[in-house]
């Protein structure tokens, strides 16, 4: 079976700390895959806010998620404090890929890598639009 491969960015643009909550733990007693995507979403919202943007407005366009993938490396458990690093691996005319690395702070264990494909979207016109210039600068050298 082919395995999903996620390439880490050359540099991490943002870090935030999140804690695994009771609702994040699945019937296996560890962090659920759907919750990992939720933690990535929270990190993305915090990164955008650090630049005075939101998913509804990144300088004239909104964002919509086109795809997502995740690869588990280790389990995480209730109460684990995680560093979530965020970086950009590719930017195009109207879209970009973000990668997130979740690392447990207590022992440095790499828990998961996540990739989300984000597209700039005009929610009024219901169509894909070009990356706003001011936002493209936030994407770093890959933009």
Short mmCIF file of N, CA and C in Angstrom, two decimals:
data_model
loop_
_atom_site.label_atom_id
_atom_site.label_comp_id
_atom_site.label_asym_id
_atom_site.label_seq_id
_atom_site.Cartn_x
_atom_site.Cartn_y
_atom_site.Cartn_z
N UNK A 1 0.84 -1.18 0.00
CA UNK A 1 0.00 0.00 0.00
C UNK A 1 0.88 1.24 0.00
N UNK A 2 0.58 2.16 -0.89
CA UNK A 2 1.31 3.44 -0.95
C UNK A 2 0.95 4.27 0.27
N UNK A 3 1.94 4.92 0.85
CA UNK A 3 1.75 5.76 2.03
C UNK A 3 1.77 7.22 1.62
N UNK A 4 0.99 8.04 2.30
CA UNK A 4 0.99 9.49 2.07
C UNK A 4 2.34 10.04 2.51
N UNK A 5 2.93 10.87 1.69
CA UNK A 5 4.19 11.53 2.02
C UNK A 5 3.94 13.03 2.10
N UNK A 6 4.36 13.64 3.18
CA UNK A 6 4.24 15.10 3.34
C UNK A 6 5.64 15.65 3.56
N UNK A 7 6.03 16.57 2.71
CA UNK A 7 7.36 17.18 2.79
C UNK A 7 7.30 18.41 3.70
N UNK A 8 8.23 18.50 4.62
CA UNK A 8 8.30 19.65 5.52
C UNK A 8 8.80 20.88 4.76
N UNK A 9 8.37 22.07 5.17
CA UNK A 9 8.86 23.30 4.52
C UNK A 9 10.32 23.56 4.88
N UNK A 10 10.93 24.46 4.14
CA UNK A 10 12.32 24.84 4.43
C UNK A 10 12.42 25.60 5.75
N UNK A 11 11.36 26.32 6.09
CA UNK A 11 11.35 27.10 7.33
C UNK A 11 9.92 27.13 7.89
N UNK A 12 9.83 27.16 9.20
CA UNK A 12 8.52 27.30 9.85
C UNK A 12 8.24 28.78 10.05
N UNK A 13 7.06 29.22 9.64
CA UNK A 13 6.69 30.64 9.73
C UNK A 13 6.04 31.00 11.06
N UNK A 14 5.51 30.01 11.76
CA UNK A 14 4.68 30.31 12.93
C UNK A 14 4.65 29.09 13.84
N UNK A 15 4.60 29.35 15.15
CA UNK A 15 4.43 28.30 16.15
C UNK A 15 3.33 28.72 17.11
N UNK A 16 2.56 27.76 17.57
CA UNK A 16 1.58 28.01 18.62
C UNK A 16 1.50 26.76 19.48
N UNK A 17 1.01 26.90 20.68
CA UNK A 17 0.89 25.78 21.61
C UNK A 17 -0.58 25.46 21.82
N UNK A 18 -0.91 24.16 21.70
CA UNK A 18 -2.28 23.69 21.91
C UNK A 18 -2.22 22.46 22.82
N UNK A 19 -3.28 22.22 23.57
CA UNK A 19 -3.35 21.09 24.49
C UNK A 19 -4.43 20.12 24.02
N UNK A 20 -4.12 18.82 24.03
CA UNK A 20 -5.11 17.80 23.68
C UNK A 20 -6.18 17.77 24.77
N UNK A 21 -7.42 18.04 24.35
CA UNK A 21 -8.55 18.11 25.28
C UNK A 21 -9.33 16.80 25.26
N UNK A 22 -10.22 16.62 26.21
CA UNK A 22 -10.98 15.39 26.31
C UNK A 22 -11.75 15.09 25.01
N UNK A 23 -12.28 16.10 24.36
CA UNK A 23 -13.01 15.91 23.11
C UNK A 23 -12.11 15.55 21.93
N UNK A 24 -10.81 15.69 22.11
CA UNK A 24 -9.86 15.35 21.05
C UNK A 24 -9.46 13.88 21.07
N UNK A 25 -9.82 13.18 22.13
CA UNK A 25 -9.39 11.80 22.33
C UNK A 25 -10.48 10.86 21.80
N UNK A 26 -10.07 9.87 21.02
CA UNK A 26 -11.03 8.94 20.42
C UNK A 26 -11.16 7.66 21.25
N UNK A 27 -11.93 6.71 20.74
CA UNK A 27 -12.16 5.45 21.47
C UNK A 27 -10.90 4.62 21.65
N UNK A 28 -9.84 4.91 20.89
CA UNK A 28 -8.55 4.23 21.08
C UNK A 28 -7.74 4.81 22.23
N UNK A 29 -8.26 5.89 22.83
CA UNK A 29 -7.58 6.50 23.96
C UNK A 29 -6.48 7.47 23.57
N UNK A 30 -6.42 7.84 22.29
CA UNK A 30 -5.40 8.79 21.83
C UNK A 30 -6.04 9.85 20.93
N UNK A 31 -5.23 10.82 20.54
CA UNK A 31 -5.68 11.93 19.70
C UNK A 31 -6.23 11.39 18.38
N UNK A 32 -7.48 11.76 18.07
CA UNK A 32 -8.13 11.28 16.86
C UNK A 32 -7.69 12.02 15.61
N UNK A 33 -7.76 11.33 14.46
CA UNK A 33 -7.30 11.96 13.22
C UNK A 33 -8.13 13.19 12.85
N UNK A 34 -9.42 13.14 13.08
CA UNK A 34 -10.26 14.31 12.78
C UNK A 34 -9.89 15.49 13.66
N UNK A 35 -9.45 15.20 14.88
CA UNK A 35 -9.07 16.27 15.81
C UNK A 35 -7.71 16.87 15.46
N UNK A 36 -6.83 16.06 14.87
CA UNK A 36 -5.55 16.60 14.40
C UNK A 36 -5.81 17.67 13.35
N UNK A 37 -6.75 17.41 12.45
CA UNK A 37 -7.09 18.41 11.44
C UNK A 37 -7.68 19.67 12.11
N UNK A 38 -8.46 19.47 13.15
CA UNK A 38 -8.99 20.61 13.90
C UNK A 38 -7.90 21.43 14.57
N UNK A 39 -6.86 20.77 15.09
CA UNK A 39 -5.74 21.49 15.69
C UNK A 39 -4.97 22.28 14.62
N UNK A 40 -4.81 21.69 13.45
CA UNK A 40 -4.18 22.41 12.34
C UNK A 40 -5.00 23.64 11.97
N UNK A 41 -6.31 23.48 11.94
CA UNK A 41 -7.20 24.61 11.64
C UNK A 41 -7.00 25.73 12.66
N UNK A 42 -6.96 25.39 13.93
CA UNK A 42 -6.76 26.39 14.98
C UNK A 42 -5.42 27.10 14.80
N UNK A 43 -4.36 26.35 14.48
CA UNK A 43 -3.05 26.96 14.26
C UNK A 43 -3.10 27.92 13.07
N UNK A 44 -3.79 27.53 12.00
CA UNK A 44 -3.90 28.40 10.81
C UNK A 44 -4.64 29.70 11.16
N UNK A 45 -5.71 29.60 11.91
CA UNK A 45 -6.48 30.79 12.31
C UNK A 45 -5.61 31.71 13.17
N UNK A 46 -4.82 31.13 14.07
CA UNK A 46 -3.93 31.95 14.91
C UNK A 46 -2.84 32.62 14.07
N UNK A 47 -2.28 31.88 13.09
CA UNK A 47 -1.26 32.45 12.20
C UNK A 47 -1.85 33.62 11.42
N UNK A 48 -3.03 33.43 10.85
CA UNK A 48 -3.67 34.51 10.10
C UNK A 48 -3.90 35.72 11.01
N UNK A 49 -4.41 35.48 12.21
CA UNK A 49 -4.67 36.58 13.15
C UNK A 49 -3.39 37.33 13.51
N UNK A 50 -2.27 36.63 13.55
CA UNK A 50 -1.00 37.29 13.87
C UNK A 50 -0.60 38.29 12.77
N UNK A 51 -1.22 38.18 11.60
CA UNK A 51 -0.99 39.11 10.49
C UNK A 51 -2.21 40.00 10.24
N UNK A 52 -3.15 40.02 11.20
CA UNK A 52 -4.40 40.79 11.09
C UNK A 52 -5.27 40.33 9.93
N UNK A 53 -5.23 39.03 9.63
CA UNK A 53 -6.10 38.43 8.62
C UNK A 53 -7.04 37.45 9.30
N UNK A 54 -8.04 36.99 8.54
CA UNK A 54 -8.92 35.91 8.98
C UNK A 54 -9.18 35.03 7.76
N UNK A 55 -9.79 33.87 7.97
CA UNK A 55 -10.09 33.03 6.83
C UNK A 55 -11.13 33.66 5.91
N UNK A 56 -11.92 34.60 6.43
CA UNK A 56 -12.90 35.29 5.61
C UNK A 56 -12.30 36.43 4.81
N UNK A 57 -11.12 36.92 5.25
CA UNK A 57 -10.52 38.06 4.56
C UNK A 57 -9.00 38.08 4.74
N UNK A 58 -8.30 37.72 3.68
CA UNK A 58 -6.83 37.77 3.67
C UNK A 58 -6.37 38.90 2.74
N UNK A 59 -7.02 40.05 2.90
CA UNK A 59 -6.65 41.20 2.09
C UNK A 59 -7.48 41.33 0.82
N UNK A 60 -8.72 40.90 0.88
CA UNK A 60 -9.61 41.03 -0.27
C UNK A 60 -10.15 39.71 -0.79
N UNK A 61 -9.69 38.61 -0.25
CA UNK A 61 -10.19 37.29 -0.63
C UNK A 61 -10.38 36.47 0.64
N UNK A 62 -11.22 35.47 0.55
CA UNK A 62 -11.37 34.52 1.64
C UNK A 62 -10.54 33.29 1.33
N UNK A 63 -10.54 32.34 2.25
CA UNK A 63 -9.83 31.08 2.04
C UNK A 63 -10.81 29.92 2.11
N UNK A 64 -10.56 28.92 1.29
CA UNK A 64 -11.34 27.69 1.33
C UNK A 64 -10.34 26.53 1.24
N UNK A 65 -10.60 25.46 2.00
CA UNK A 65 -9.70 24.32 1.98
C UNK A 65 -10.09 23.39 0.83
N UNK A 66 -9.12 23.09 -0.03
CA UNK A 66 -9.37 22.21 -1.18
C UNK A 66 -9.04 20.76 -0.87
N UNK A 67 -8.05 20.53 -0.03
CA UNK A 67 -7.68 19.16 0.31
C UNK A 67 -6.90 19.15 1.61
N UNK A 68 -6.79 17.97 2.18
CA UNK A 68 -6.04 17.80 3.43
C UNK A 68 -5.49 16.38 3.49
N UNK A 69 -4.33 16.24 4.12
CA UNK A 69 -3.71 14.93 4.34
C UNK A 69 -3.00 14.97 5.67
N UNK A 70 -2.91 13.82 6.32
CA UNK A 70 -2.15 13.77 7.56
C UNK A 70 -1.44 12.44 7.69
N UNK A 71 -0.31 12.51 8.36
CA UNK A 71 0.52 11.34 8.60
C UNK A 71 0.83 11.31 10.09
N UNK A 72 0.45 10.21 10.75
CA UNK A 72 0.77 10.05 12.17
C UNK A 72 2.16 9.48 12.33
N UNK A 73 2.87 9.96 13.33
CA UNK A 73 4.19 9.43 13.69
C UNK A 73 4.16 8.76 15.06
N UNK A 74 3.39 9.36 16.00
CA UNK A 74 3.28 8.84 17.37
C UNK A 74 1.89 9.16 17.89
N UNK A 75 1.53 8.53 18.98
CA UNK A 75 0.26 8.84 19.63
C UNK A 75 0.42 10.08 20.51
N UNK A 76 -0.68 10.77 20.70
CA UNK A 76 -0.76 11.85 21.69
C UNK A 76 -1.97 11.54 22.57
N UNK A 77 -1.92 12.02 23.81
CA UNK A 77 -2.92 11.64 24.80
C UNK A 77 -3.51 12.88 25.49
N UNK A 78 -4.57 12.64 26.22
CA UNK A 78 -5.26 13.70 26.96
C UNK A 78 -4.26 14.50 27.79
N UNK A 79 -4.29 15.82 27.63
CA UNK A 79 -3.43 16.71 28.40
C UNK A 79 -2.08 16.98 27.78
N UNK A 80 -1.71 16.24 26.74
CA UNK A 80 -0.43 16.51 26.08
C UNK A 80 -0.43 17.93 25.53
N UNK A 81 0.64 18.65 25.81
CA UNK A 81 0.82 20.00 25.28
C UNK A 81 1.65 19.87 24.01
N UNK A 82 1.11 20.43 22.93
CA UNK A 82 1.71 20.28 21.61
C UNK A 82 2.15 21.62 21.03
N UNK A 83 3.34 21.62 20.47
CA UNK A 83 3.77 22.75 19.65
C UNK A 83 3.28 22.45 18.24
N UNK A 84 2.59 23.41 17.65
CA UNK A 84 2.15 23.25 16.26
C UNK A 84 2.92 24.29 15.44
N UNK A 85 3.81 23.78 14.58
CA UNK A 85 4.58 24.64 13.67
C UNK A 85 3.85 24.67 12.34
N UNK A 86 3.86 25.83 11.69
CA UNK A 86 3.17 26.01 10.41
C UNK A 86 4.15 26.61 9.41
N UNK A 87 4.13 26.07 8.20
CA UNK A 87 4.97 26.60 7.13
C UNK A 87 4.31 26.41 5.78
N UNK A 88 4.83 27.11 4.79
CA UNK A 88 4.30 27.04 3.43
C UNK A 88 5.27 26.23 2.59
N UNK A 89 4.75 25.28 1.82
CA UNK A 89 5.62 24.49 0.95
C UNK A 89 5.47 24.85 -0.52
N UNK A 90 4.35 25.43 -0.90
CA UNK A 90 4.18 25.83 -2.29
C UNK A 90 3.08 26.88 -2.38
N UNK A 91 3.34 27.90 -3.19
CA UNK A 91 2.32 28.92 -3.46
C UNK A 91 2.20 29.08 -4.96
N UNK A 92 0.97 29.21 -5.40
CA UNK A 92 0.68 29.38 -6.82
C UNK A 92 -0.16 30.64 -7.01
N UNK A 93 -0.68 30.84 -8.18
CA UNK A 93 -1.44 32.04 -8.53
C UNK A 93 -2.61 32.30 -7.56
N UNK A 94 -3.35 31.26 -7.23
CA UNK A 94 -4.53 31.45 -6.39
C UNK A 94 -4.60 30.45 -5.23
N UNK A 95 -3.54 29.68 -5.03
CA UNK A 95 -3.59 28.69 -3.96
C UNK A 95 -2.21 28.49 -3.34
N UNK A 96 -2.19 27.80 -2.21
CA UNK A 96 -0.94 27.52 -1.51
C UNK A 96 -1.15 26.32 -0.61
N UNK A 97 -0.05 25.64 -0.29
CA UNK A 97 -0.09 24.49 0.61
C UNK A 97 0.58 24.85 1.93
N UNK A 98 -0.10 24.55 3.01
CA UNK A 98 0.45 24.73 4.35
C UNK A 98 0.77 23.36 4.93
N UNK A 99 1.88 23.28 5.65
CA UNK A 99 2.25 22.07 6.37
C UNK A 99 2.36 22.42 7.85
N UNK A 100 1.89 21.51 8.68
CA UNK A 100 1.89 21.68 10.13
C UNK A 100 2.60 20.48 10.74
N UNK A 101 3.46 20.75 11.70
CA UNK A 101 4.12 19.68 12.45
C UNK A 101 3.68 19.79 13.90
N UNK A 102 3.07 18.73 14.43
CA UNK A 102 2.64 18.69 15.82
C UNK A 102 3.69 17.92 16.61
N UNK A 103 4.27 18.58 17.62
CA UNK A 103 5.32 17.98 18.44
C UNK A 103 4.93 18.08 19.91
N UNK A 104 5.03 16.96 20.65
CA UNK A 104 4.74 16.98 22.08
C UNK A 104 5.89 17.69 22.79
N UNK A 105 5.57 18.69 23.59
CA UNK A 105 6.60 19.49 24.25
C UNK A 105 7.36 18.72 25.32
N UNK A 106 6.70 17.80 26.02
CA UNK A 106 7.34 17.13 27.16
C UNK A 106 8.52 16.26 26.75
N UNK A 107 8.48 15.67 25.55
CA UNK A 107 9.57 14.77 25.15
C UNK A 107 10.06 14.99 23.72
N UNK A 108 9.50 15.97 23.03
CA UNK A 108 9.93 16.27 21.66
C UNK A 108 9.44 15.29 20.61
N UNK A 109 8.52 14.39 20.99
CA UNK A 109 8.01 13.40 20.04
C UNK A 109 7.21 14.09 18.94
N UNK A 110 7.52 13.74 17.71
CA UNK A 110 6.78 14.26 16.56
C UNK A 110 5.50 13.42 16.44
N UNK A 111 4.37 14.06 16.62
CA UNK A 111 3.08 13.37 16.65
C UNK A 111 2.50 13.20 15.25
N UNK A 112 2.46 14.28 14.47
CA UNK A 112 1.84 14.20 13.15
C UNK A 112 2.32 15.33 12.25
N UNK A 113 2.27 15.05 10.96
CA UNK A 113 2.45 16.07 9.91
C UNK A 113 1.11 16.19 9.20
N UNK A 114 0.71 17.43 8.92
CA UNK A 114 -0.55 17.69 8.24
C UNK A 114 -0.27 18.63 7.08
N UNK A 115 -0.96 18.44 5.97
CA UNK A 115 -0.90 19.36 4.84
C UNK A 115 -2.32 19.77 4.48
N UNK A 116 -2.53 21.07 4.30
CA UNK A 116 -3.81 21.55 3.79
C UNK A 116 -3.57 22.38 2.54
N UNK A 117 -4.32 22.09 1.51
CA UNK A 117 -4.29 22.88 0.29
C UNK A 117 -5.34 23.97 0.39
N UNK A 118 -4.89 25.22 0.40
CA UNK A 118 -5.78 26.36 0.59
C UNK A 118 -5.92 27.14 -0.71
N UNK A 119 -7.14 27.62 -0.99
CA UNK A 119 -7.43 28.35 -2.21
C UNK A 119 -8.05 29.69 -1.83
N UNK A 120 -7.63 30.75 -2.52
CA UNK A 120 -8.25 32.06 -2.33
C UNK A 120 -9.59 32.05 -3.06
N UNK A 121 -10.62 32.51 -2.36
CA UNK A 121 -11.98 32.36 -2.86
C UNK A 121 -12.78 33.61 -2.58
N UNK A 122 -13.54 34.05 -3.57
CA UNK A 122 -14.47 35.17 -3.41
C UNK A 122 -15.83 34.56 -3.09
N UNK A 123 -16.23 34.66 -1.83
CA UNK A 123 -17.48 34.03 -1.39
C UNK A 123 -18.72 34.73 -1.95
N UNK A 124 -18.61 35.99 -2.33
CA UNK A 124 -19.75 36.68 -2.93
C UNK A 124 -19.95 36.22 -4.37
N UNK A 125 -18.87 36.20 -5.14
CA UNK A 125 -18.94 35.79 -6.55
C UNK A 125 -18.91 34.27 -6.71
N UNK A 126 -18.56 33.55 -5.61
CA UNK A 126 -18.48 32.08 -5.62
C UNK A 126 -17.48 31.59 -6.65
N UNK A 127 -16.26 32.19 -6.62
CA UNK A 127 -15.23 31.77 -7.57
C UNK A 127 -13.83 31.93 -6.96
N UNK A 128 -12.89 31.18 -7.53
CA UNK A 128 -11.49 31.25 -7.14
C UNK A 128 -10.91 32.57 -7.64
N UNK A 129 -10.07 33.19 -6.80
CA UNK A 129 -9.43 34.46 -7.16
C UNK A 129 -7.93 34.39 -6.88
N UNK A 130 -7.22 35.36 -7.39
CA UNK A 130 -5.76 35.45 -7.23
C UNK A 130 -5.40 35.76 -5.77
N UNK A 131 -4.21 35.29 -5.34
CA UNK A 131 -3.69 35.63 -4.01
C UNK A 131 -3.54 37.14 -3.89
N UNK A 132 -4.13 37.77 -2.89
CA UNK A 132 -3.90 39.20 -2.69
C UNK A 132 -2.41 39.45 -2.41
N UNK A 133 -1.87 40.53 -2.96
CA UNK A 133 -0.44 40.83 -2.83
C UNK A 133 0.03 40.90 -1.39
N UNK A 134 -0.71 41.60 -0.55
CA UNK A 134 -0.31 41.73 0.85
C UNK A 134 -0.27 40.39 1.55
N UNK A 135 -1.20 39.53 1.22
CA UNK A 135 -1.21 38.20 1.83
C UNK A 135 -0.08 37.34 1.28
N UNK A 136 0.21 37.45 -0.01
CA UNK A 136 1.29 36.66 -0.61
C UNK A 136 2.61 36.91 0.12
N UNK A 137 2.83 38.12 0.62
CA UNK A 137 4.06 38.42 1.36
C UNK A 137 4.13 37.60 2.65
N UNK A 138 2.99 37.29 3.25
CA UNK A 138 2.97 36.48 4.49
C UNK A 138 3.38 35.04 4.24
N UNK A 139 3.32 34.62 2.99
CA UNK A 139 3.67 33.24 2.66
C UNK A 139 5.17 33.01 2.58
N UNK A 140 5.93 34.08 2.67
CA UNK A 140 7.38 33.96 2.68
C UNK A 140 7.98 33.80 1.30
N UNK A 141 9.15 33.22 1.25
CA UNK A 141 9.92 33.17 0.01
C UNK A 141 9.35 32.24 -1.04
N UNK A 142 8.38 31.37 -0.68
CA UNK A 142 7.83 30.46 -1.69
C UNK A 142 6.76 31.12 -2.54
N UNK A 143 6.26 32.29 -2.14
CA UNK A 143 5.16 32.94 -2.86
C UNK A 143 5.60 33.55 -4.16
#
